[in-house]
Amino acid sequence: MYEVGARDGLQAESAVLSSGVKVAFVGRLVAAGLRAIEVSSFVSPRRIPQLADAEEVLAALDLDGDVRFPVLVPNLRGLERAMACDVREIAIFVSATETFARRNLNTSLDGALDMARPVVERANAAGMNVRGYVSMCFGDPWEGYVEPRTAAGVVGRVFDLGCSSVSIGDTIGVATPGAVGAVLKEIRNAKIEMSRLAMHFHDTYGQALVNIREALSFDVREFDASAGGLGGCPYAKSATGNVATEDLVWMLHGLGVRTNVDLMSLVRTSVWMARHLGHPSPSRVVAALANVAGQRAET
Amino acid sequence: MYEVGARDGLQAESAVLSSGVKVAFVGRLVAAGLRAIEVSSFVSPRRIPQLADAEEVLAALDLDGDVRFPVLVPNLRGLERAMACDVREIAIFVSATETFARRNLNTSLDGALDMARPVVERANAAGMNVRGYVSMCFGDPWEGYVEPRTAAGVVGRVFDLGCSSVSIGDTIGVATPGAVGAVLKEIRNAKIEMSRLAMHFHDTYGQALVNIREALSFDVREFDASAGGLGGCPYAKSATGNVATEDLVWMLHGLGVRTNVDLMSLVRTSVWMARHLGHPSPSRVVAALANVAGQRAET
């Protein structure tokens, strides 16, 4: 489990939180047993005010322990900020579709890869691991359906940049298990190792868990999720963002997978965060267990 | 797809609807393409006031067409009412656990089967199909975890009563794909044909779709669902009831399964029903598509 609540989750939330709350949030995620937590993003503070305090949050964390604390980096300037914070792992992003590259990054797909290349190279030279996100692998709001071969091709090009892992993103949550299988077959045909892949599902249409189950059958072993299902989707009108870490943990535990995550601790964290954000968690598991988990310790 | 919104869904809703609204609801479900719609229940009106008007609703339907309109029947008195309405298919229910039988039916598991036997026999003698529900097949609120062999044993006994199909129920929504596989393996070992099974999942922990996907891989082909995810769960504090028909249709269409269901028509029906019930649908697909589906025709 690769926890994206503090970055992908919070960047979509309208209530701007204090750095103290964010540090407490990350601390609680660590305490609940999560071992890969994307902390923030070095995008322009004008663009995403919620994440303008990346330096402050990072300064409070133990970056030399056994928990991975990657940070999203959009360009060389972001990489410099990350290096100044002694970050050990970064993430870069491109999209599988031309339209998204134009709309979101004001460039072409080739242009986005060209922008990312020196970031990856300099980070690798500095000994950092680099994760690549490929968004819109199953569909985007403008082009609609994305060909599995197109998505797999972009994933291959992101590995070629020098990324150690790539997260295949269903940014608008339109994937179903059939589409997941189709993309993963193309990737397998391209001789990319499944152990280097992650998948990133949004739960817009309630398909995230069944998509993860499909990917598990292809031996994909890393999945992005956000505590409490934090984060809406900026490109589709819906209340649901990333798949909730709690829902994923529930499924994995039911499948007999050991996660070392304390589910009740995570549920209490999401209930606590929901109070800060002013709206309830969309996670089914949080809703079902909020009363059971007990909240006395929180108030 | 076996639609249970008008029965299992509405019986858990606190807003009591007029018979006219229920008839309109069933009519819209038919128009959207559903071909098996459980209409109501002949339980005591004191017990479930919402379904006290079963006769009135049935009187408005075409029971001789190609749409199945089964009705739940708890006892011989209920069967007489069903026969008086010219119902062609009924459903009976037992539970996989002793405690639920005691709490819900004030009898033992054997006692519940003994109560159901003459109902099934008389219905079969009158040429009716009988569906058996086995609830709490994965866990119940009192005994907790249910052994797969126990659940499979009760399913076998319900077939022995003379039921033509049996719906395996996860009434409190605790099942995960691992548990689904375990129960279905026991049932396969017992030489029960998968084509005679249905499965009934609640989405309390968000696992309903992934459980259905698992059951599909065992060749189970009938799944209970309720339009808009209608219905809470009376035994677990949570907002979510049956898996939403819309969420299931979205997954099936993505898997390339033809359902003949008009998804947008179904979404508009659930938006319309949500106004009658006074709360929004918990379905992810309804939330995501409500704006797209257009609601002008509804107002």
XYZ file of C-alpha atoms in Angstrom:
598
model
C 0.000 0.000 0.000
C 1.294 3.353 -1.084
C -0.552 6.045 0.862
C -1.438 9.161 -1.141
C -3.940 10.793 1.234
C -1.597 13.548 2.360
C -0.798 14.563 -1.244
C -3.336 13.425 -3.873
C -6.041 13.399 -1.213
C -5.479 16.758 0.427
C -4.730 18.630 -2.820
C -8.356 18.070 -3.844
C -9.808 19.218 -0.521
C -11.046 22.794 -0.242
C -10.426 23.226 3.504
C -6.771 24.300 3.828
C -5.187 22.567 6.808
C -2.381 23.799 9.035
C 1.039 22.185 8.763
C 0.552 20.893 12.289
C -2.533 18.928 11.306
C -0.724 17.493 8.289
C 2.262 16.414 10.388
C -0.104 14.820 12.890
C -1.889 13.091 10.016
C 1.313 11.600 8.592
C 2.381 10.584 12.091
C -0.871 8.738 12.647
C -0.540 6.984 9.283
C 2.914 5.771 10.307
C 1.574 4.649 13.677
C -1.189 2.696 11.930
C 1.497 0.716 10.117
C 1.750 2.315 6.660
C 5.262 2.158 5.220
C 5.055 4.317 2.055
C 3.436 7.717 2.500
C 3.540 10.395 -0.179
C 3.857 13.519 1.911
C 3.349 16.536 -0.309
C 4.168 18.105 -3.649
C 6.673 20.731 -4.773
C 4.303 22.249 -7.300
C 3.852 25.979 -7.388
C 2.149 27.188 -4.186
C -0.060 29.378 -6.386
C -1.309 26.320 -8.183
C -2.071 24.159 -5.121
C -2.127 26.328 -1.975
C -2.960 23.284 0.170
C 0.541 21.873 -0.424
C 2.510 25.125 -0.184
C 4.007 24.022 3.148
C 5.825 20.897 1.864
C 9.101 22.019 3.492
C 7.511 22.513 6.897
C 5.822 19.119 6.839
C 8.997 17.329 5.700
C 11.063 19.039 8.379
C 8.993 17.289 11.047
C 9.460 13.773 9.669
C 12.172 11.165 10.199
C 13.352 10.779 6.602
C 16.088 8.273 7.516
C 13.886 5.553 8.994
C 12.242 2.589 7.303
C 9.157 4.503 6.149
C 9.271 5.836 2.586
C 8.227 9.503 2.370
C 8.205 10.359 -1.364
C 7.259 13.812 -2.600
C 5.792 14.800 -5.961
C 8.108 16.920 -8.099
C 6.890 18.601 -11.313
C 10.152 20.134 -12.585
C 13.810 20.916 -11.826
C 12.891 23.734 -9.507
C 10.778 21.270 -7.498
C 13.676 18.828 -7.456
C 15.949 21.482 -5.965
C 13.447 22.081 -3.198
C 13.218 18.311 -2.605
C 17.012 17.993 -2.432
C 17.210 20.863 0.035
C 14.852 18.872 2.271
C 16.928 15.662 2.047
C 14.055 13.803 0.403
C 15.136 10.282 -0.569
C 12.393 9.458 -3.079
C 10.462 11.601 -5.507
C 7.600 11.034 -7.920
C 7.158 12.605 -11.350
C 4.065 12.508 -13.532
C 2.982 12.414 -17.143
C -0.328 11.497 -18.725
C -1.234 8.791 -21.212
C -3.213 11.232 -23.338
C -2.216 14.240 -25.446
C -5.203 16.326 -24.368
C -4.455 15.993 -20.688
C -0.816 16.950 -21.313
C -2.018 20.059 -23.142
C -4.642 21.008 -20.566
C -2.736 20.196 -17.402
C 0.874 20.841 -18.361
C 0.416 23.085 -21.412
C 2.634 20.814 -23.519
C 2.458 17.652 -25.643
C 3.039 14.125 -24.398
C 6.567 14.223 -25.858
C 7.050 17.608 -24.210
C 5.972 16.244 -20.824
C 8.449 13.367 -21.119
C 11.174 15.836 -22.148
C 10.373 17.952 -19.097
C 10.553 14.933 -16.788
C 13.791 13.449 -18.205
C 16.339 15.813 -16.591
C 14.416 15.638 -13.300
C 14.692 11.842 -13.253
C 18.335 11.904 -14.358
C 19.429 14.406 -11.715
C 17.451 12.635 -9.014
C 18.957 9.263 -9.941
C 22.424 10.841 -9.977
C 21.747 12.061 -6.433
C 20.828 8.520 -5.390
C 17.105 9.106 -5.159
C 14.499 6.590 -6.226
C 12.020 7.986 -8.732
C 8.454 6.827 -9.119
C 6.613 7.739 -12.322
C 2.892 8.404 -12.398
C 1.087 7.877 -15.668
C -2.361 9.409 -15.326
C -5.462 8.858 -17.480
C -4.433 5.324 -18.512
C -8.031 4.183 -19.013
C -9.835 7.288 -20.144
C -9.738 11.035 -19.887
C -12.552 13.586 -19.831
C -11.754 14.862 -23.341
C -10.558 11.927 -25.422
C -12.683 9.349 -23.611
C -11.479 5.751 -23.945
C -7.698 5.249 -24.070
C -6.301 2.314 -26.064
C -4.538 -0.207 -23.766
C -1.566 -0.227 -26.148
C -1.285 3.565 -25.906
C -1.265 3.459 -22.107
C 1.253 0.601 -22.025
C 3.471 2.479 -24.467
C 3.627 5.543 -22.229
C 4.360 3.343 -19.193
C 7.324 1.891 -21.090
C 8.604 5.349 -21.996
C 8.431 6.437 -18.340
C 10.530 3.432 -17.304
C 12.968 4.423 -20.072
C 13.383 7.812 -18.380
C 14.973 5.987 -15.455
C 12.053 5.526 -13.060
C 12.357 2.573 -10.693
C 8.597 2.076 -10.538
C 5.557 3.336 -12.429
C 2.061 3.861 -11.082
C -0.641 3.290 -13.696
C -3.377 5.789 -12.947
C -7.118 5.687 -13.468
C -7.377 9.350 -12.582
C -11.098 9.676 -13.314
C -12.096 6.250 -12.029
C -13.577 4.850 -15.245
C -11.654 1.556 -15.344
C -13.337 -1.799 -14.935
C -11.609 -5.186 -14.499
C -11.790 -5.856 -18.242
C -9.839 -2.694 -19.022
C -7.323 -3.395 -16.243
C -6.643 -6.824 -17.704
C -6.255 -5.386 -21.196
C -3.662 -2.803 -20.099
C -1.730 -5.305 -17.980
C -1.621 -7.810 -20.854
C -0.073 -5.143 -23.094
C 2.456 -4.356 -20.378
C 3.308 -8.018 -19.917
C 3.764 -8.326 -23.691
C 6.183 -5.397 -23.493
C 8.288 -7.464 -21.035
C 7.889 -5.011 -18.194
C 8.170 -6.694 -14.781
C 4.969 -6.628 -12.773
C 7.002 -6.176 -9.581
C 7.978 -2.690 -10.784
C 4.367 -1.587 -11.280
C 1.913 0.116 -9.004
C -1.707 0.930 -9.775
C -3.678 3.995 -8.795
C -7.472 3.745 -8.826
C -10.119 6.315 -8.029
C -13.419 4.998 -6.750
C -15.666 7.279 -8.802
C -17.767 4.383 -10.081
C -17.121 2.035 -7.150
C -14.803 -0.195 -9.197
C -11.484 0.427 -7.421
C -11.367 -2.748 -5.315
C -12.442 -5.077 -8.085
C -9.821 -3.443 -10.316
C -7.169 -4.032 -7.642
C -8.280 -7.644 -7.343
C -7.816 -8.036 -11.105
C -4.356 -6.450 -10.929
C -3.402 -8.772 -8.045
C -4.129 -11.713 -10.336
C -1.481 -10.266 -12.689
C 0.992 -10.124 -9.759
C 0.929 -6.348 -9.387
C 1.857 -5.787 -5.747
C 1.736 -2.046 -5.009
C -1.492 -0.053 -4.856
C -2.087 3.606 -4.202
C -4.822 4.444 -1.705
C -5.785 7.349 0.541
C -6.861 7.111 4.162
C -10.616 7.618 4.356
C -10.818 7.919 0.554
C -9.597 11.512 0.862
C -9.800 13.737 -2.148
C -12.422 14.359 -4.757
C -11.650 14.122 -8.423
C -11.085 17.496 -10.039
C -12.141 16.178 -13.475
C -15.400 14.413 -12.645
C -18.258 15.699 -10.532
C -18.347 13.152 -7.783
C -17.717 12.882 -4.086
C -15.264 10.020 -4.383
C -11.539 10.254 -4.848
C -8.812 7.674 -4.360
C -9.808 4.256 -3.166
C -9.910 4.331 0.632
C -6.964 2.640 2.336
C -9.411 1.156 4.863
C -11.505 -0.489 2.122
C -8.343 -1.934 0.584
C -7.057 -3.198 3.946
C -10.414 -4.852 4.643
C -10.262 -6.694 1.316
C -6.611 -7.691 1.721
C -7.147 -8.994 5.243
C -10.147 -10.965 3.951
C -7.914 -12.466 1.283
C -5.450 -13.534 3.958
C -2.836 -10.939 2.963
C -0.774 -9.662 5.904
C -0.485 -5.879 5.802
C 0.691 -5.007 9.328
C -1.842 -2.177 9.221
C -3.986 -1.544 12.298
C -7.367 -1.011 10.640
C -9.093 0.490 13.673
C -6.294 2.989 14.172
C -6.629 4.004 10.528
C -10.417 4.375 10.865
C -9.975 6.616 13.910
C -7.488 8.706 11.932
C -9.977 9.165 9.092
C -12.767 10.100 11.508
C -10.425 12.654 13.076
C -9.426 14.020 9.641
C -13.076 14.229 8.555
C -13.683 16.663 11.409
C -10.843 18.868 10.140
C -12.199 18.776 6.591
C -15.808 19.344 7.581
C -17.306 16.417 5.694
C -17.576 12.674 6.373
C -15.251 10.125 4.788
C -16.733 8.432 1.697
C -15.064 5.160 2.725
C -17.588 2.352 3.288
C -15.350 0.743 5.908
C -14.895 4.007 7.817
C -18.671 4.542 7.794
C -19.284 0.986 8.984
C -16.606 0.935 11.673
C -16.570 4.533 12.913
C -18.822 3.671 15.846
C -17.078 0.401 16.616
C -13.590 1.893 16.469
C -14.402 4.208 19.364
C -13.601 7.882 19.307
C -13.120 8.773 22.917
C -9.375 9.003 22.496
C -9.926 11.581 19.744
C -11.963 14.225 21.499
C -29.514 -9.256 -12.207
C -32.240 -9.896 -9.686
C -33.580 -6.528 -8.512
C -34.415 -6.337 -4.808
C -34.787 -2.569 -4.383
C -38.561 -2.607 -4.091
C -38.474 -5.272 -1.345
C -35.160 -5.616 0.490
C -34.347 -1.995 -0.306
C -37.583 -0.296 0.695
C -38.178 -2.434 3.795
C -35.124 -0.797 5.361
C -36.138 2.755 4.471
C -37.881 4.813 7.131
C -39.913 7.033 4.755
C -43.102 5.071 3.978
C -43.983 5.463 0.304
C -47.419 5.402 -1.311
C -48.397 2.395 -3.418
C -48.470 4.707 -6.429
C -44.807 5.595 -6.010
C -43.908 1.906 -5.637
C -45.819 0.962 -8.769
C -44.119 3.789 -10.656
C -40.763 2.574 -9.302
C -41.285 -0.996 -10.500
C -42.528 0.310 -13.850
C -39.389 2.370 -14.294
C -37.198 -0.620 -13.381
C -38.955 -2.655 -16.085
C -38.541 0.185 -18.573
C -34.818 0.337 -17.763
C -34.532 -3.284 -18.854
C -34.559 -5.310 -15.626
C -36.191 -8.730 -16.004
C -36.414 -10.056 -12.419
C -37.846 -7.659 -9.858
C -38.787 -8.739 -6.345
C -41.875 -6.650 -5.730
C -42.817 -6.911 -2.085
C -43.230 -9.252 0.862
C -46.234 -10.923 2.465
C -44.849 -10.550 5.963
C -47.060 -9.206 8.689
C -47.930 -5.542 8.008
C -47.235 -4.862 11.686
C -43.708 -6.131 11.245
C -42.850 -4.178 8.085
C -45.397 -1.399 7.498
C -43.555 -0.286 4.334
C -44.614 -3.480 2.547
C -48.194 -3.709 3.884
C -49.582 -2.839 0.433
C -48.158 -5.858 -1.451
C -51.594 -6.683 -2.921
C -52.117 -3.182 -4.268
C -48.701 -3.041 -5.903
C -49.088 -6.509 -7.472
C -52.541 -5.621 -8.801
C -50.978 -2.937 -10.981
C -48.377 -5.228 -12.616
C -48.529 -7.499 -15.666
C -47.754 -10.810 -13.984
C -48.107 -12.802 -17.224
C -45.361 -11.090 -19.243
C -41.694 -11.989 -19.533
C -40.617 -10.081 -16.411
C -40.325 -12.138 -13.230
C -42.080 -10.503 -10.254
C -41.344 -12.737 -7.251
C -42.648 -11.911 -3.794
C -41.194 -12.862 -0.426
C -43.370 -15.246 1.604
C -42.596 -16.081 5.262
C -45.286 -18.700 5.952
C -48.414 -20.473 4.707
C -50.579 -17.454 5.402
C -48.262 -15.396 3.172
C -48.456 -18.077 0.491
C -52.259 -17.852 0.490
C -52.039 -14.101 -0.042
C -49.530 -14.651 -2.879
C -51.787 -17.219 -4.545
C -54.761 -14.872 -4.302
C -52.694 -12.337 -6.261
C -51.755 -14.858 -8.998
C -48.054 -14.541 -8.146
C -46.012 -16.978 -10.251
C -42.812 -16.997 -8.203
C -42.152 -16.694 -4.500
C -39.079 -16.512 -2.296
C -38.651 -18.047 1.148
C -35.836 -17.411 3.599
C -33.786 -19.109 6.292
C -30.493 -18.179 7.869
C -27.193 -20.007 8.000
C -26.840 -19.378 11.730
C -28.772 -20.562 14.754
C -28.674 -17.206 16.500
C -30.237 -15.348 13.605
C -32.998 -17.986 13.392
C -33.682 -17.467 17.091
C -33.565 -13.681 16.947
C -35.380 -13.107 13.656
C -37.779 -16.047 13.497
C -37.932 -17.122 17.129
C -37.034 -20.693 16.219
C -34.014 -22.920 15.547
C -32.425 -23.513 12.147
C -34.227 -26.858 11.930
C -37.411 -25.097 12.974
C -37.012 -22.509 10.224
C -36.524 -25.231 7.611
C -39.580 -27.065 8.968
C -41.616 -23.851 8.675
C -40.500 -23.313 5.089
C -41.042 -26.901 3.889
C -44.862 -26.877 3.515
C -44.684 -23.424 1.920
C -42.283 -24.686 -0.752
C -44.254 -27.892 -1.279
C -47.599 -26.158 -1.711
C -46.076 -23.488 -3.968
C -44.427 -26.141 -6.153
C -47.708 -28.084 -6.281
C -49.379 -24.895 -7.553
C -46.735 -24.622 -10.293
C -44.832 -21.727 -8.724
C -41.073 -21.398 -8.801
C -39.547 -20.967 -5.358
C -36.336 -19.129 -4.630
C -34.658 -19.749 -1.287
C -32.694 -17.060 0.518
C -30.018 -18.165 2.943
C -28.984 -15.133 4.956
C -25.853 -14.613 7.094
C -23.737 -17.042 5.044
C -20.470 -15.244 5.855
C -21.043 -13.857 9.313
C -23.748 -12.666 11.624
C -23.731 -9.971 14.282
C -23.867 -12.470 17.135
C -21.871 -15.538 16.116
C -19.389 -13.625 13.952
C -17.589 -15.729 11.338
C -19.619 -18.540 9.766
C -17.814 -21.695 8.600
C -18.040 -22.108 4.802
C -19.074 -25.729 5.295
C -21.931 -24.651 7.578
C -23.218 -22.152 5.012
C -22.914 -24.658 2.166
C -24.746 -27.274 4.244
C -27.720 -24.969 4.780
C -27.768 -24.081 1.069
C -27.998 -27.800 0.274
C -30.857 -28.281 2.745
C -32.782 -25.392 1.155
C -32.443 -27.013 -2.288
C -33.693 -30.242 -0.670
C -36.870 -28.401 0.357
C -37.681 -28.056 -3.352
C -36.354 -24.610 -4.194
C -35.380 -24.094 -7.827
C -32.703 -21.568 -6.934
C -30.929 -20.389 -3.787
C -29.532 -16.946 -3.088
C -26.483 -17.003 -0.814
C -26.706 -13.911 1.339
C -24.059 -11.723 2.917
C -26.691 -9.884 4.885
C -24.283 -7.747 6.889
C -21.770 -7.221 4.097
C -18.740 -8.766 5.789
C -17.680 -11.100 2.960
C -14.447 -10.671 1.041
C -13.399 -12.540 -2.119
C -11.506 -15.122 -0.073
C -14.627 -16.058 1.885
C -16.748 -16.111 -1.283
C -14.336 -18.546 -2.875
C -14.321 -20.739 0.244
C -18.125 -21.019 0.351
C -18.419 -21.655 -3.396
C -15.763 -24.381 -3.243
C -17.764 -26.149 -0.528
C -20.896 -25.828 -2.657
C -19.109 -27.189 -5.714
C -17.844 -30.113 -3.627
C -21.465 -30.771 -2.645
C -22.274 -31.175 -6.378
C -24.695 -28.264 -6.456
C -24.938 -26.692 -9.910
C -23.649 -23.121 -10.038
C -26.391 -22.251 -12.543
C -28.969 -22.685 -9.755
C -27.224 -20.245 -7.423
C -27.624 -16.554 -6.906
C -25.588 -14.345 -4.580
C -26.755 -11.451 -2.483
C -24.158 -8.953 -1.289
C -24.493 -5.864 0.843
C -21.944 -3.129 0.271
C -21.337 -2.293 3.934
C -17.554 -2.589 3.569
C -17.418 -1.754 -0.151
C -16.656 -5.359 -1.118
C -19.830 -6.244 -3.035
C -18.462 -5.835 -6.561
C -15.212 -7.647 -5.933
C -17.215 -10.449 -4.316
C -19.459 -10.643 -7.380
C -16.389 -10.747 -9.617
C -15.101 -13.687 -7.576
C -18.454 -15.483 -7.848
C -18.503 -14.876 -11.626
C -15.219 -16.768 -11.837
C -17.075 -19.741 -10.256
C -19.789 -19.423 -12.941
C -22.451 -18.025 -10.641
C -24.719 -16.069 -12.969
C -27.461 -14.397 -10.896
C -26.788 -11.500 -8.533
C -29.147 -9.573 -6.300
C -28.859 -5.789 -6.415
C -31.011 -2.786 -5.594
C -31.436 0.307 -7.738
C -29.449 3.150 -6.213
C -28.177 0.840 -3.450
C -31.511 1.250 -1.664
C -31.824 0.006 1.865
C -29.663 0.245 4.922
C -28.701 -2.792 6.877
C -30.794 -3.295 9.992
C -28.003 -5.252 11.708
C -25.006 -2.983 11.141
C -24.785 0.759 11.646
C -23.968 1.922 8.161
C -25.533 3.895 5.369
C -25.034 1.201 2.757
C -27.406 -1.601 1.903
C -27.555 -3.898 -1.099
C -24.992 -3.431 -3.830
C -26.325 -0.781 -6.217
C -27.661 -2.144 -9.494
C -25.996 0.778 -11.283
C -22.559 -0.102 -9.865
C -23.046 -3.719 -10.951
C -24.199 -2.713 -14.446
C -21.160 -0.445 -14.819
C -18.822 -3.315 -13.951
C -20.622 -5.837 -16.153
C -20.652 -3.484 -19.150
C -16.938 -2.876 -18.586
C -16.393 -6.642 -18.620
C -18.188 -6.833 -21.961
C -21.273 -8.532 -20.489
C -24.502 -7.591 -22.260
C -27.238 -6.747 -19.776
C -29.832 -4.937 -21.911
C -30.112 -2.462 -19.035
C -30.269 1.257 -19.876
C -27.879 2.615 -17.237
C -28.872 6.268 -17.594
C -32.543 5.406 -17.243
C -31.724 3.506 -14.066
C -29.666 6.423 -12.699
C -32.567 8.826 -13.331
C -34.882 6.412 -11.520
C -32.591 6.339 -8.480
C -32.292 10.134 -8.443
C -36.099 10.334 -8.579
C -36.450 7.747 -5.782
C -33.871 9.584 -3.635
C -36.166 12.621 -3.650
C -39.034 10.478 -2.354
C -36.835 9.010 0.382
C -35.270 12.297 1.393
C -31.634 11.185 1.180
C -29.166 10.740 -1.679
C -28.342 7.351 -3.162
C -25.145 5.792 -1.752
C -24.331 4.393 -5.221
C -21.004 5.671 -6.581
C -22.277 5.422 -10.152
C -25.460 7.335 -9.369
C -23.405 10.065 -7.660
C -21.018 10.250 -10.610
C -23.654 10.184 -13.344
C -26.567 12.055 -11.766
C -25.561 15.294 -13.458
C -24.740 13.640 -16.766
C -27.932 11.598 -16.875
C -30.055 14.766 -16.962
C -32.950 15.274 -14.663
C -35.180 17.652 -16.566
C -37.603 14.887 -17.468
C -37.997 14.156 -13.751
C -39.138 17.474 -12.402
